[in-house]
CSV table of C-alpha atoms in Angstrom, one decimal:
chain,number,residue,atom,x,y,z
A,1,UNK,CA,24.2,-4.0,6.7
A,2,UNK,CA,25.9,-5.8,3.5
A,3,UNK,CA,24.0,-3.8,1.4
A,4,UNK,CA,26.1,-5.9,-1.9
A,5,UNK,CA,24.8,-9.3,-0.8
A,6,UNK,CA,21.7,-8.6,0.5
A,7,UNK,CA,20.7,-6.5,-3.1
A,8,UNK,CA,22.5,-9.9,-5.3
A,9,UNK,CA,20.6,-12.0,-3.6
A,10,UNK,CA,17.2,-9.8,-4.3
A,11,UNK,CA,18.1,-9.1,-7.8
A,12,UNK,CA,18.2,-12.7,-8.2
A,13,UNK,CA,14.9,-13.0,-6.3
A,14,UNK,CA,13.0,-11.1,-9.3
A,15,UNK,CA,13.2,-14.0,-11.3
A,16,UNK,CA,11.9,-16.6,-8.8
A,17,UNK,CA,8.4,-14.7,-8.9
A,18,UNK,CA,5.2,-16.6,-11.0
A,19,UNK,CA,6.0,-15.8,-14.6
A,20,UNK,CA,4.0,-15.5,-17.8
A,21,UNK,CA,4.2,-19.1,-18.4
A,22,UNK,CA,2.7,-20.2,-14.6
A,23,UNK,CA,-0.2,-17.4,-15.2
A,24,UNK,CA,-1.0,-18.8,-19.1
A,25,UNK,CA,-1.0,-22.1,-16.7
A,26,UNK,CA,-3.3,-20.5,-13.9
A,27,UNK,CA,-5.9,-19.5,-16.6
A,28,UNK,CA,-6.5,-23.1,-17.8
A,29,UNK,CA,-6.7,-24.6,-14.7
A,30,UNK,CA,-9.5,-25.9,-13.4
A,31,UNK,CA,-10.8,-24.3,-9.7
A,32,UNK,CA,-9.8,-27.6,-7.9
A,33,UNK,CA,-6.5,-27.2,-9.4
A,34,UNK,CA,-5.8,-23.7,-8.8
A,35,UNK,CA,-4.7,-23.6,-5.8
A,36,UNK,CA,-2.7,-27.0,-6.2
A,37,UNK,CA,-0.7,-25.2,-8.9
A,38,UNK,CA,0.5,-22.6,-6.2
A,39,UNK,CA,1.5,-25.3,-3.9
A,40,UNK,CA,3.6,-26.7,-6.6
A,41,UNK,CA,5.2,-23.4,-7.2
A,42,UNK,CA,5.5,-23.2,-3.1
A,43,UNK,CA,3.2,-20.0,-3.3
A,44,UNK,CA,1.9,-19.6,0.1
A,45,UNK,CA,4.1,-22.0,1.8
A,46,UNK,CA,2.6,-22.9,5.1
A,47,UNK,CA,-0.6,-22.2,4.6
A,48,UNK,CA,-3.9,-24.4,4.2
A,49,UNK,CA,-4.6,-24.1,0.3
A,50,UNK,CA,-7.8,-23.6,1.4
A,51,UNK,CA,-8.7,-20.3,0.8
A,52,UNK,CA,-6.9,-17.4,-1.8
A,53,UNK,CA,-7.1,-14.8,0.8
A,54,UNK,CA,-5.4,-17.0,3.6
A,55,UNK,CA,-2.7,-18.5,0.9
A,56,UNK,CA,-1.7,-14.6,-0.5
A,57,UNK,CA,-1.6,-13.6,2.9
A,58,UNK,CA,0.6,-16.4,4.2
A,59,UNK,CA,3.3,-15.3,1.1
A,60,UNK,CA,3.4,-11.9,1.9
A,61,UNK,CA,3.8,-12.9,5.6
A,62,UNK,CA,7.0,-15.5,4.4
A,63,UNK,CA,8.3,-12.6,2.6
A,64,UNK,CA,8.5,-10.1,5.5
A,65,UNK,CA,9.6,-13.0,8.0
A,66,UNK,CA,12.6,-13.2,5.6
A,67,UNK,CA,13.6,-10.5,5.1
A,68,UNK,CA,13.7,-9.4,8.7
A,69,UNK,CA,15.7,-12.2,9.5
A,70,UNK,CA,18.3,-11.4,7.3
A,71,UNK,CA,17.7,-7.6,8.3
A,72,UNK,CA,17.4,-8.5,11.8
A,73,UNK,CA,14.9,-5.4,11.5
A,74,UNK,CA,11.6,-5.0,11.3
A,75,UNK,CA,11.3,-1.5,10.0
A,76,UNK,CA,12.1,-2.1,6.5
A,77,UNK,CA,9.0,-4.2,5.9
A,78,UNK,CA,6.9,-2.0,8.6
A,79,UNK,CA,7.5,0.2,6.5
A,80,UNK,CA,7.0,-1.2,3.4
A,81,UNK,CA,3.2,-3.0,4.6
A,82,UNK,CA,2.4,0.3,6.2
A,83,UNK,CA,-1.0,0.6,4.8
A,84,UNK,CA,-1.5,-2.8,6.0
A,85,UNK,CA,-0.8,-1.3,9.4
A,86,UNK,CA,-3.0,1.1,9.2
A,87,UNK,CA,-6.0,-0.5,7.9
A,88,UNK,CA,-5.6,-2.6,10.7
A,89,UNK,CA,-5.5,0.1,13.4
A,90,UNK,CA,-8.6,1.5,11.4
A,91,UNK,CA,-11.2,-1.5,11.5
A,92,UNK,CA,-9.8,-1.7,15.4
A,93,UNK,CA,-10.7,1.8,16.1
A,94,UNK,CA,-14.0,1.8,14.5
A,95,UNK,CA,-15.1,-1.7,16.3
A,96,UNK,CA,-14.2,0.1,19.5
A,97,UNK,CA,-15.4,3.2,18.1
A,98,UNK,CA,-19.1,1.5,17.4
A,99,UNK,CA,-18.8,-1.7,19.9
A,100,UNK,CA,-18.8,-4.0,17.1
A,101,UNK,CA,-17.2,-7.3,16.1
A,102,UNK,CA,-13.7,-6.7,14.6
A,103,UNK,CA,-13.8,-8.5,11.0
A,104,UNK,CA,-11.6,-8.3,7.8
A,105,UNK,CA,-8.4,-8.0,9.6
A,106,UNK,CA,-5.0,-8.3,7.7
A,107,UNK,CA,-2.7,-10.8,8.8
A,108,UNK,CA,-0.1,-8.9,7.0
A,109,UNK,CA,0.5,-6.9,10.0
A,110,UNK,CA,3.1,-5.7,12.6
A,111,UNK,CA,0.9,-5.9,15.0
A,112,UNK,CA,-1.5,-8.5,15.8
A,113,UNK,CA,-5.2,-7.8,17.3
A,114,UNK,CA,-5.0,-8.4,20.6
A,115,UNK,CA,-2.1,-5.7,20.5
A,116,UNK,CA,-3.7,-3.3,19.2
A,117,UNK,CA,-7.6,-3.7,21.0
A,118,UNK,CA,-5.5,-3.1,24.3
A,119,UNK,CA,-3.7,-0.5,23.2
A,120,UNK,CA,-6.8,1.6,21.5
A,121,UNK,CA,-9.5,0.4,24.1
A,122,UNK,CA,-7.6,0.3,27.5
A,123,UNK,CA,-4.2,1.9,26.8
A,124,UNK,CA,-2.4,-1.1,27.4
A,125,UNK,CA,0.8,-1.3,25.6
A,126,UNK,CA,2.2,-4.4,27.0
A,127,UNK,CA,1.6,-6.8,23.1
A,128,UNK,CA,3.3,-4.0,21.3
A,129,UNK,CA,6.8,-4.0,20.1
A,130,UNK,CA,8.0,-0.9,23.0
A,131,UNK,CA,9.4,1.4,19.8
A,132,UNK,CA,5.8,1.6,18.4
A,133,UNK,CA,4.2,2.9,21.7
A,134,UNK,CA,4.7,6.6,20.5
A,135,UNK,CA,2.7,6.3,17.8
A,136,UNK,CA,-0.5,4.3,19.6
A,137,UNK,CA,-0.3,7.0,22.5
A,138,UNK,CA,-0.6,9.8,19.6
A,139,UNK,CA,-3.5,7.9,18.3
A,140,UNK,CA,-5.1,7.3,21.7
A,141,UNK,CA,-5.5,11.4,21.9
A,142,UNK,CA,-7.1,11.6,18.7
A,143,UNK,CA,-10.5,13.4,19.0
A,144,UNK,CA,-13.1,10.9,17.9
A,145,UNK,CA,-16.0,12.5,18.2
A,146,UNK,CA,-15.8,12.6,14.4
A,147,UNK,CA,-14.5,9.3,13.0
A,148,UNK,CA,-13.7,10.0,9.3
A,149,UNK,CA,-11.7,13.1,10.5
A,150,UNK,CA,-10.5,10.4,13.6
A,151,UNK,CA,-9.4,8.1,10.7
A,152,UNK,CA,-7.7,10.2,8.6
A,153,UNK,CA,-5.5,11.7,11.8
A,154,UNK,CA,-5.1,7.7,12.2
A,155,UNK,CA,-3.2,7.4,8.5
A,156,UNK,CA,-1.2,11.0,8.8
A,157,UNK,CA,0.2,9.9,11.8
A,158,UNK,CA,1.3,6.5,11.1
A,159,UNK,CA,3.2,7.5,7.8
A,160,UNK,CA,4.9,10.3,10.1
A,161,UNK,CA,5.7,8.2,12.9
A,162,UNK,CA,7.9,6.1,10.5
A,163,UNK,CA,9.1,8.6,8.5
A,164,UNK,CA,10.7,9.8,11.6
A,165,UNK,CA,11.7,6.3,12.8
A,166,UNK,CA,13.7,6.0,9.3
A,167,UNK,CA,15.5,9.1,9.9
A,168,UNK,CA,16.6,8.3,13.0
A,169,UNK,CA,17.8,5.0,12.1
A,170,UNK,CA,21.1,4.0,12.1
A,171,UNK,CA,20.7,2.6,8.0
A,172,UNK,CA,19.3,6.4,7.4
A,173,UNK,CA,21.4,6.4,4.2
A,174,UNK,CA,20.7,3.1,3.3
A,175,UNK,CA,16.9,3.4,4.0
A,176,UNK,CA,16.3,6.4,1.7
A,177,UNK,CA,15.1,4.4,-1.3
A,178,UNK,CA,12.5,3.7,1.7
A,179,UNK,CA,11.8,7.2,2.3
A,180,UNK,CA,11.3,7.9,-1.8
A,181,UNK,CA,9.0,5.1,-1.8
A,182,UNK,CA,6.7,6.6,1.2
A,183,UNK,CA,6.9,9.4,-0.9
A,184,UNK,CA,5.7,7.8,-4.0
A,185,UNK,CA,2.6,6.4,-2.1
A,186,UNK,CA,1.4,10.1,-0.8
A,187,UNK,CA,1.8,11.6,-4.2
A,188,UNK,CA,-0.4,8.8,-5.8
A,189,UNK,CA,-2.5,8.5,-2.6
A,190,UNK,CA,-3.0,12.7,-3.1
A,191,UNK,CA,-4.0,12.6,-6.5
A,192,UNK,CA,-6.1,9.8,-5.8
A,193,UNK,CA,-7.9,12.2,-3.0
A,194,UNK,CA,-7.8,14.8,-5.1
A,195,UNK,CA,-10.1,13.4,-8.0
A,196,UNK,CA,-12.3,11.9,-5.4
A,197,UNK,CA,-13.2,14.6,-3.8
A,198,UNK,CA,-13.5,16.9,-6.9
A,199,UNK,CA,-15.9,14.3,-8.2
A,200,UNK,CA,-18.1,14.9,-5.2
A,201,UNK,CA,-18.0,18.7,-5.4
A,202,UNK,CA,-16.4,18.4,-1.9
A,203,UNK,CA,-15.6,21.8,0.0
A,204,UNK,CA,-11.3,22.8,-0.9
A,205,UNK,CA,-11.6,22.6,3.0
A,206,UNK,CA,-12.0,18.9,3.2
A,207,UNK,CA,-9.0,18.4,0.5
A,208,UNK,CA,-6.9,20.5,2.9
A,209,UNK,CA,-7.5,18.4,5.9
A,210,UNK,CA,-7.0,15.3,3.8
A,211,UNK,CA,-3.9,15.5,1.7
A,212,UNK,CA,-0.2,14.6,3.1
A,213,UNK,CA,2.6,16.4,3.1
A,214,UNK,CA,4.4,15.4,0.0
A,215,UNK,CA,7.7,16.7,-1.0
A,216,UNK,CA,6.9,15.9,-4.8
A,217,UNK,CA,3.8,17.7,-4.9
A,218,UNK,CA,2.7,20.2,-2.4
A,219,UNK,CA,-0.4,20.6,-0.7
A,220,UNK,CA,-0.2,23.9,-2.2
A,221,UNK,CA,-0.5,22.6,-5.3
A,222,UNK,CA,-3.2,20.5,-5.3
A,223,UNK,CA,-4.8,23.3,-3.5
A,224,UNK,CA,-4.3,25.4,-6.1
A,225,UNK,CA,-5.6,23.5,-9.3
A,226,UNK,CA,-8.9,22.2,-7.4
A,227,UNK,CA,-11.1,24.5,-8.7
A,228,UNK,CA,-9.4,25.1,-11.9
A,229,UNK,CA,-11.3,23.5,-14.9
A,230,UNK,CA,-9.9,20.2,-16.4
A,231,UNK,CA,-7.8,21.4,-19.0
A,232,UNK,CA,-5.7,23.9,-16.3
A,233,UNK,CA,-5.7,20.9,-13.8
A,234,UNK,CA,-4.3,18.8,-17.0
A,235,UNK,CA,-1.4,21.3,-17.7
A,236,UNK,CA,-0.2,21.6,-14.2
A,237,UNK,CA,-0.3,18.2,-13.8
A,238,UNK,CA,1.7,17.4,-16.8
A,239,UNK,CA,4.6,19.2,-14.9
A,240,UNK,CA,4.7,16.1,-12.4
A,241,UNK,CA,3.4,13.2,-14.6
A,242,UNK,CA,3.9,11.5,-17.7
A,243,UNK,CA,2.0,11.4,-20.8
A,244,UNK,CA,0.3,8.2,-20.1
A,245,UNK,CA,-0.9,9.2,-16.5
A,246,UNK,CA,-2.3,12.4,-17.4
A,247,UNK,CA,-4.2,11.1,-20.1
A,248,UNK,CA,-5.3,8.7,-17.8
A,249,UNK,CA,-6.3,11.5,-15.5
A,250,UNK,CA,-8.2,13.4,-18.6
A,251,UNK,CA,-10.3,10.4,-19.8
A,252,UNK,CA,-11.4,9.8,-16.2
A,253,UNK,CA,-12.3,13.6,-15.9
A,254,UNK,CA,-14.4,13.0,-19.1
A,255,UNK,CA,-16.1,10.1,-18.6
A,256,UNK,CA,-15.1,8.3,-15.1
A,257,UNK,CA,-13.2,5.4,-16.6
A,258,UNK,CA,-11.3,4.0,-13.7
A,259,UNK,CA,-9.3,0.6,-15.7
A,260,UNK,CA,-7.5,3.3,-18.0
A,261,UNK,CA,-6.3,5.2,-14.5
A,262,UNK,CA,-5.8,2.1,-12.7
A,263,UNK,CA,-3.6,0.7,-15.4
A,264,UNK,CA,-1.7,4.3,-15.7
A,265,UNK,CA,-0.8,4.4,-12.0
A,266,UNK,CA,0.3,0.9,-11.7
A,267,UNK,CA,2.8,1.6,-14.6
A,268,UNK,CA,4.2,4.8,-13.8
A,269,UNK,CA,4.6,3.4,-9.9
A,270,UNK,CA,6.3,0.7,-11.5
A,271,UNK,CA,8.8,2.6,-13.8
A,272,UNK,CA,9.5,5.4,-10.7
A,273,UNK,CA,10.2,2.5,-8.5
A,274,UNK,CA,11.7,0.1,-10.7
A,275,UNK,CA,14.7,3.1,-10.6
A,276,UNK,CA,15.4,2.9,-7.0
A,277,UNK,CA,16.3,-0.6,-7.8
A,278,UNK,CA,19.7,1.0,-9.9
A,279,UNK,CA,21.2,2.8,-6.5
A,280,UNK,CA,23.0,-0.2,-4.9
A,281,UNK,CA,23.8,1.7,-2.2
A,282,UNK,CA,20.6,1.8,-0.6
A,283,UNK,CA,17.8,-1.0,0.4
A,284,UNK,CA,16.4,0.3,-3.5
A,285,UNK,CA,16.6,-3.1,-4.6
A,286,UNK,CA,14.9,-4.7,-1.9
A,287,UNK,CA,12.0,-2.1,-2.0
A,288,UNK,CA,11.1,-3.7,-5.7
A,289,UNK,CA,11.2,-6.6,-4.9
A,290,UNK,CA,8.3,-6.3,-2.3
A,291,UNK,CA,6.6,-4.2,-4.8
A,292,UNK,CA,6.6,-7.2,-7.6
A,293,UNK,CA,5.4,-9.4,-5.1
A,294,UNK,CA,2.5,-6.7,-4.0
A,295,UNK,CA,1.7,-6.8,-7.9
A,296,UNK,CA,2.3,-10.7,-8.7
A,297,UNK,CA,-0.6,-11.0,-5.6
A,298,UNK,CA,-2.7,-8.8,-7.3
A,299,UNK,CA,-2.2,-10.6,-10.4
A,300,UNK,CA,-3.5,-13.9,-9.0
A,301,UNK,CA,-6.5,-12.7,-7.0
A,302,UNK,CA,-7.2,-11.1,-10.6
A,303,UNK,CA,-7.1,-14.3,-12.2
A,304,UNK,CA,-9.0,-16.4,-9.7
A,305,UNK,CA,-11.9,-13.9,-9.1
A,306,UNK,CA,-12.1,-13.1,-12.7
A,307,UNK,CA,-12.2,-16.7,-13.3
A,308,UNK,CA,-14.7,-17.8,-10.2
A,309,UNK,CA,-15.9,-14.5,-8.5
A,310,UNK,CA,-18.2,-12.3,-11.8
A,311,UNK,CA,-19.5,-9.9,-9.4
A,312,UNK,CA,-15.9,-8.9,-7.5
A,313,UNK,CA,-14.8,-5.5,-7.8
A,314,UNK,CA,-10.8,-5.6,-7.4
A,315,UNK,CA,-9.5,-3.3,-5.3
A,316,UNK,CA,-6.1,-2.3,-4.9
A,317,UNK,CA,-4.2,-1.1,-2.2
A,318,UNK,CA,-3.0,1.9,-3.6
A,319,UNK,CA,-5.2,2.1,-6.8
A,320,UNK,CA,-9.0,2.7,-4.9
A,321,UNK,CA,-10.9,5.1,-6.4
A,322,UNK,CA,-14.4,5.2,-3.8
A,323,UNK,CA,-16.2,7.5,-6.3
């Protein structure tokens, strides 16, 4: 893996992504010109122009196809799109689970639908990529008599099936700016849990059972400070976070205001990520890039549905607060 070349050429990359000047643009357009505007900018190359969701999607799939050709790996960008992986595996399960129609899949995916109906409803593994098998078989002996508990066993074993794949990888060094960044998603996916759940007076039982193992903070941690009252859950928290975030974290104890949060997390995941970028000796640089593109496509479906859509409630992948 020429790890110089390959983090030159994504360094460079940073600058091709929609700047201030195309968004200023974006907000004066018209809706018939929107979406012309992207093609002109070659923003969803490939796709139809026809709907956001299908041109977005279509950008994030030219970026993975990319990079795993210049990879000649996949598990970079599995990686990477995991929660797209496992949102998919989700609304599969349930549709089997309830003998529904499966709807609002993610063609951001590893895996398409077909793959992973025959896996989960008749054990077929024939569609799937053979190194993924494992992890389908470990889902397929999930108890799912109860499906939330199903779904969250879904989600722990998925982010430890490539955790394990990335250490034994042959780029293990290389990949560990991967491995920080898993580990930067369970911290903010914890506290995220964590709030939820004290918001609903949930049982310290239920947090247990839902939180990951995170190296940066421990289950213990969380456990400990859950039914401590806002100020102690403040000062311990404080030990982890910045300023900003745990300010963030007060006003939304006080008074539920999500935006404040929302903008907090998206910064500080920003700032911790934006400094695996400086270790040129790992896949760091790569890693940002994807995340600028996960935040320049939240930036547009901002625009449009703030624009077009008054009643949509944005939703972020790693910013949902279901309170």
């Amino acid at each position: 893996m020429e790890l110089g070349f390959l983090n030159s050429v994504y360094y460079v990359k940073t600058e091709s992504l929609l700047s201030d000047d195309d968004f200023n643009a974006l907000k004066r357009l018209e809706k018939s010109l929107f979406f012309r505007y992207l093609k002109t900018k070659d923003y969803g190359y490939g796709s139809k122009y026809e709907e956001l969701d299908e041109i977005i999607a279509q950008e994030l799939i030219n970026t993975q196809n990319e990079i795993n050709k210049i990879l000649d790996d996949t598990l970079l960008t599995d990686t990477f799109y995991i929660l797209h992986n496992i949102t998919n595996i989700k609304i599969v399960y349930k549709s089997i689970k309830y003998d529904t129609e499966i709807t609002n899949f993610d063609n951001v995916s590893s895996f398409n639908k077909e793959a992973i109906f025959q896996a989960l409803k008749y054990q077929n593994y024939k569609l799937l990529p053979e190194n993924v098998i494992p992890l389908f078989e470990a889902i397929n002996k999930i108890d799912s008599s109860n499906i939330q508990f199903a779904l969250q066993e879904i989600e722990l074993l998925t982010y430890r099936f490539y955790e394990d794949l990335i250490n034994q990888s042959k780029y293990k060094k290389q990949y560990r700016a991967l491995i920080d960044y898993i580990e930067l998603e369970k911290t903010i996916s914890n506290l995220i849990t964590f709030l939820r759940l004290r918001k609903r007076n949930e049982k310290i039982s239920k947090l247990e059972k839902s939180l990951f193992e995170n190296k940066f903070i421990t289950k213990d941690v969380w456990l400990e400070i859950y039914n401590k009252n806002d100020r102690d859950v403040i000062n311990k928290l404080h030990i982890y976070f910045n300023e900003e975030l745990t300010n963030a974290i007060r006003v939304f104890l006080d008074n539920n205001d999500t935006k404040q949060l929302d903008q907090a997390i998206t910064k500080y995941q920003t700032e911790q990520i934006k400094q695996l970028s400086y270790d040129d000796n790992t896949v760091g640089p790569i890693v940002y890039y994807l995340y600028l593109k996960q935040l320049e496509t939240l930036k547009v479906r901002e625009l449009y549905y703030a624009k077009w859509k008054n009643n949509y409630s944005l939703r972020s992948r790693w910013k949902c607060l279901y309170i």
